[in-house]
Coordinates of C-alpha atoms in Angstrom, one line a residue:
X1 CA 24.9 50.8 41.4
X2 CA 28.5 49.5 42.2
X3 CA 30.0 46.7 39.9
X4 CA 31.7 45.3 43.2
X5 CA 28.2 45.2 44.8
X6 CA 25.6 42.9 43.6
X7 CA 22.4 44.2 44.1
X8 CA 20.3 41.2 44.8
X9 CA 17.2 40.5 46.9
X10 CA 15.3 37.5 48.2
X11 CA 11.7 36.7 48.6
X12 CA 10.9 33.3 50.7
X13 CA 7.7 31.9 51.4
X14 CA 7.7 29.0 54.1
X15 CA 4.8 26.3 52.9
X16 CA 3.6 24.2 55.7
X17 CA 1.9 21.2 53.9
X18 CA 2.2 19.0 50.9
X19 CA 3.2 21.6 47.6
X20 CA 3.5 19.4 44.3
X21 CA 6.5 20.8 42.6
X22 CA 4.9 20.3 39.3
X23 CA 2.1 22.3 39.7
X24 CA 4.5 24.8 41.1
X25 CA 6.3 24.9 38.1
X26 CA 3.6 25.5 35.6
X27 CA 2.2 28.2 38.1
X28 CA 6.0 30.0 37.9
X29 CA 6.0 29.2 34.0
X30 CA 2.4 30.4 33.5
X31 CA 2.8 33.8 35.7
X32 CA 6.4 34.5 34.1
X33 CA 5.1 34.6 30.8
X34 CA 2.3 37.1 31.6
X35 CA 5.0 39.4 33.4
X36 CA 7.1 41.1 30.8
X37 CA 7.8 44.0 32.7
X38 CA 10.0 41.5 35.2
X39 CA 11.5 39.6 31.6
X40 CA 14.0 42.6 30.8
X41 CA 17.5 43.2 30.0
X42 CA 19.2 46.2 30.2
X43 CA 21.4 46.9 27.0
X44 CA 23.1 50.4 25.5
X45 CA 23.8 50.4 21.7
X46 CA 25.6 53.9 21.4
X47 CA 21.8 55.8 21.9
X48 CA 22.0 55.6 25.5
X49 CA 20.6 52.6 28.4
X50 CA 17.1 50.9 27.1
X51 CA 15.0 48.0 28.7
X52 CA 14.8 45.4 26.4
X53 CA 11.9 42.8 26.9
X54 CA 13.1 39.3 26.1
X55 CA 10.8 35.8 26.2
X56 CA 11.1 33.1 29.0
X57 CA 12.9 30.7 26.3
X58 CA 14.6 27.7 27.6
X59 CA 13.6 29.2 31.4
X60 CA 12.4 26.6 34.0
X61 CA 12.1 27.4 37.8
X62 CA 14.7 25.6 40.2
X63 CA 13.9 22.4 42.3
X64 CA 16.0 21.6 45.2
X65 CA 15.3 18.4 48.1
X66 CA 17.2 18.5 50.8
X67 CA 14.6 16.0 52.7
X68 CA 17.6 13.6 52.7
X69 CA 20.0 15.9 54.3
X70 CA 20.8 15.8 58.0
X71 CA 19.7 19.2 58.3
X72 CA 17.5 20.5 55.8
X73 CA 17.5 23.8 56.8
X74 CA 20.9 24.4 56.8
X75 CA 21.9 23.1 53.6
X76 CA 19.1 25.1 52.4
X77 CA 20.7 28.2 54.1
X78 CA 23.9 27.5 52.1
X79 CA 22.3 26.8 48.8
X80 CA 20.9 29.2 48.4
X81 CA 23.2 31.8 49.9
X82 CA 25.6 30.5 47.2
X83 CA 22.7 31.3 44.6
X84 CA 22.1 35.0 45.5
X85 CA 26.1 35.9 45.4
X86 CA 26.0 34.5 41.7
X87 CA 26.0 37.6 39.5
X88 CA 23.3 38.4 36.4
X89 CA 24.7 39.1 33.3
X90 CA 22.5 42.6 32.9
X91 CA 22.3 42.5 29.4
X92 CA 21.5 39.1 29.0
X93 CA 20.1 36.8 31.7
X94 CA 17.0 36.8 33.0
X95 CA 17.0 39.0 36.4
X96 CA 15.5 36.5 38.1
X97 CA 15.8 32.7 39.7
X98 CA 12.5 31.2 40.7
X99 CA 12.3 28.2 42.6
X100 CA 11.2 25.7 45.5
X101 CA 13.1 24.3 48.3
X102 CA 12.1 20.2 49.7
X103 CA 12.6 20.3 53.4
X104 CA 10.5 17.0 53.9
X105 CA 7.4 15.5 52.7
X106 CA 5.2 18.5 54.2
X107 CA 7.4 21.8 54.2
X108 CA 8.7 23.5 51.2
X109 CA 9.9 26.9 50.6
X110 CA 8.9 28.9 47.5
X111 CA 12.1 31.0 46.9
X112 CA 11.8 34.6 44.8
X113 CA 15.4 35.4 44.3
X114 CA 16.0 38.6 41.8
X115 CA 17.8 41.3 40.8
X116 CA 16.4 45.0 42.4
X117 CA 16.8 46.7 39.1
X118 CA 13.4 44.9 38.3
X119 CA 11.4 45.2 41.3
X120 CA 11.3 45.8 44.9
X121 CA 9.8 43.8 47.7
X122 CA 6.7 44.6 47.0
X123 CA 6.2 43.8 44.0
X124 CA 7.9 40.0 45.0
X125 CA 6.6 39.2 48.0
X126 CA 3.1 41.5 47.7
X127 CA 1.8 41.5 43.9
X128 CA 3.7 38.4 42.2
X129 CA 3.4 36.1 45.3
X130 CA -0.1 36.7 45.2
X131 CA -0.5 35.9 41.8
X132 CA 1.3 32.7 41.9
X133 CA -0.9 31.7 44.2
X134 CA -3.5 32.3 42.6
X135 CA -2.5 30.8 39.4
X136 CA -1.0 27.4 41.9
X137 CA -4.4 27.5 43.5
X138 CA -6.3 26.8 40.2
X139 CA -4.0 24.9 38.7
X140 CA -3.7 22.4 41.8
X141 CA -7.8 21.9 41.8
X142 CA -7.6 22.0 37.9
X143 CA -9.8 25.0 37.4
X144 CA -9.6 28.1 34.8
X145 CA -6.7 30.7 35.9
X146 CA -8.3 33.9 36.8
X147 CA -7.3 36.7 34.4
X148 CA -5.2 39.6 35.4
X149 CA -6.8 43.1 36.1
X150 CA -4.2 44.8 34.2
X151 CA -1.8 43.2 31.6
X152 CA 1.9 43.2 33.7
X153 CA 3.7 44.1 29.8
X154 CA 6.4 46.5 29.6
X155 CA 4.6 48.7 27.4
X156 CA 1.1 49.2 29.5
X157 CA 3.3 50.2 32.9
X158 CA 5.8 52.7 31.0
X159 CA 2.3 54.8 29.7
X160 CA 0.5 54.5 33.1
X161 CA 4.0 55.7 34.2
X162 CA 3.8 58.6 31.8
X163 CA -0.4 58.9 32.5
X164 CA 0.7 59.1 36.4
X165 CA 3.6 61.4 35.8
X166 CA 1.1 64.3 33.7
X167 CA -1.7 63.6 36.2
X168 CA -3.0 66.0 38.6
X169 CA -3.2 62.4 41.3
X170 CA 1.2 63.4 40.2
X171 CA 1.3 66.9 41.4
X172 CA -1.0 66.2 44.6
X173 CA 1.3 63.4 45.8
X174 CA 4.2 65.2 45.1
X175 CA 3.0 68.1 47.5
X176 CA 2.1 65.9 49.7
X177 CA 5.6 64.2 50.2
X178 CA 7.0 67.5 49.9
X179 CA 4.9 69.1 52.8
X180 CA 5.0 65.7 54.8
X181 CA 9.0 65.7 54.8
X182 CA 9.3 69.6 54.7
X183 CA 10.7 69.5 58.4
X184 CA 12.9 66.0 58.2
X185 CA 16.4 65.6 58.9
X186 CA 19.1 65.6 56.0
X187 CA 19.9 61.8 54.6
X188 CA 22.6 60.2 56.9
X189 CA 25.6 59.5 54.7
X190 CA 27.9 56.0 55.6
X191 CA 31.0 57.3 54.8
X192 CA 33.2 54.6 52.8
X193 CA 36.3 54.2 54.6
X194 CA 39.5 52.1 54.2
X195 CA 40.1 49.7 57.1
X196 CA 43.0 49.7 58.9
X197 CA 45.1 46.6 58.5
X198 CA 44.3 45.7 62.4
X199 CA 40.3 45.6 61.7
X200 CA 41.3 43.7 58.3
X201 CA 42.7 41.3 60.4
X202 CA 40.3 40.8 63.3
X203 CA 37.3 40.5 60.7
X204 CA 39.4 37.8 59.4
X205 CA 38.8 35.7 63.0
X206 CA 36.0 34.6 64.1
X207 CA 34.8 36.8 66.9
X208 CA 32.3 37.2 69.8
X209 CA 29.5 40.4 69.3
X210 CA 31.2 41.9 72.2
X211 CA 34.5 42.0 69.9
X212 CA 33.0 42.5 66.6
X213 CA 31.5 45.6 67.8
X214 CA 34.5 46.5 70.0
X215 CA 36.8 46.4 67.1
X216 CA 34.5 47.4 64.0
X217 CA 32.1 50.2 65.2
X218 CA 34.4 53.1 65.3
X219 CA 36.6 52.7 62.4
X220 CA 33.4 52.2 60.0
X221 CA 31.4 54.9 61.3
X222 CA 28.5 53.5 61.6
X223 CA 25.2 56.1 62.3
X224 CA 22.1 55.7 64.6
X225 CA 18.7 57.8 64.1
X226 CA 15.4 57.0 66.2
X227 CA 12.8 58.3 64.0
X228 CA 9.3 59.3 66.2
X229 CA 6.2 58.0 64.9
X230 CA 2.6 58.7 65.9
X231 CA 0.4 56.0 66.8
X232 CA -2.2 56.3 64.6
X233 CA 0.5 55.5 61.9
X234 CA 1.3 52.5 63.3
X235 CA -2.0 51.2 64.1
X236 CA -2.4 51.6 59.9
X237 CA 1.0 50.3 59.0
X238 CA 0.1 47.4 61.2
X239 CA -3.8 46.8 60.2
X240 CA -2.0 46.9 56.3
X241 CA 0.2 44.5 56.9
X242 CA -1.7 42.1 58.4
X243 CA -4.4 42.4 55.7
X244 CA -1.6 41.4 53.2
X245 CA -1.3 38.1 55.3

């Protein structure tokens, strides 16, 4: 939580086939109006920090072709690396910037570009990826949007947070986690350090890996663990993810 360090993440979905922006659009409109928990600000009026849910208002997702482009990708690449380093106003904008990507007639990308103080990857590329698809999918063969299992408002997760929190499902996770991580090594710290003016000047030319990590890895300290996992974990981890496909 540095003001010099903006905290953004990025969610990209590469869509292989025709994708009709306007449907697209409607899908992003339709899904960001049922998702108030991700429609917050973050304001402090003297009574200390609150979340403060606001309404999409003159929102509309992003469209970007780049079919005509001599390459595509790149100028994608660019784009949208340009977008991500543009700050959020915390207490104001929307923490989010929703969009698609042309490449050419039959490859787009759906881009999820957001601020981590309102979700994780998870919750971008797992639960509201899933649900724009959804949403897309009906849409596109003009059929009724499923509902929602649970309502995604600001108010219904802060009590299941509270529910979870005062729940005995709490205290038996917590003892798990706490018994699981009972024999783990102490958090590596990356100490911030102040480069000398001869690193300054080297990162300032462009440089081969052989040099970069010649010149860089001692003065910034960097820190290597190899974490040991059983197999068994793996084989789940693995079978999980590719049952999110």
């Amino acid at each position: 939580m540095s003001a010099d360090t903006l905290n953004h993440a990025l969610t990209m979905w590469d869509v292989g086939g025709e994708l009709d922006p306007a449907v697209m659009e409607s899908a992003f409109l339709h899904v960001m109006d049922e998702a108030e928990v991700l429609r917050v600000t973050f304001r402090d009026e003297g009574d200390g920090l609150r979340l403060t849910p606001r309404d999409l208002g003159d929102w509309r997702p992003f469209l970007l072709d780049f079919d005509s482009e001599a390459d595509p990708e790149q100028a994608a690449r660019e784009a949208l690396a340009d977008m991500l380093r543009e700050p959020f106003d915390l207490g104001r904008d929307l923490l989010f910037r929703l969009g698609v990507v042309r490449l050419g007639p039959a490859r787009s990308l759906v881009v999820l570009a957001y601020h981590h103080l309102i979700s994780d990857g998870f919750g971008m590329g797992g639960l509201l990826s899933r649900r724009l698809a959804e949403v897309y999918t009906a849409l596109a063969r003009g059929e009724k949007v499923p509902e929602l299992p649970h309502p995604w408002d600001a108010e219904s997760f802060a009590t299941e947070a509270a529910q979870y929190r005062g729940s005995r499902k709490h205290t038996e996770d917590r003892q798990f986690w706490q018994d699981y991580l009972a024999d783990a090594p102490a958090p590596a710290q990356v100490p911030r350090v102040t480069l000398p003016d001869s690193t300054r000047a080297v990162l300032r030319e462009p440089m081969s890996d052989a040099d970069r990590w010649g010149e860089l890895t001692e003065p910034i300290g960097m820190v290597s663990r190899t974490l040991t996992v059983p197999h068994a974990e793996v084989v789940g981890w693995t079978r999980t993810a590719k049952d999110m496909d």
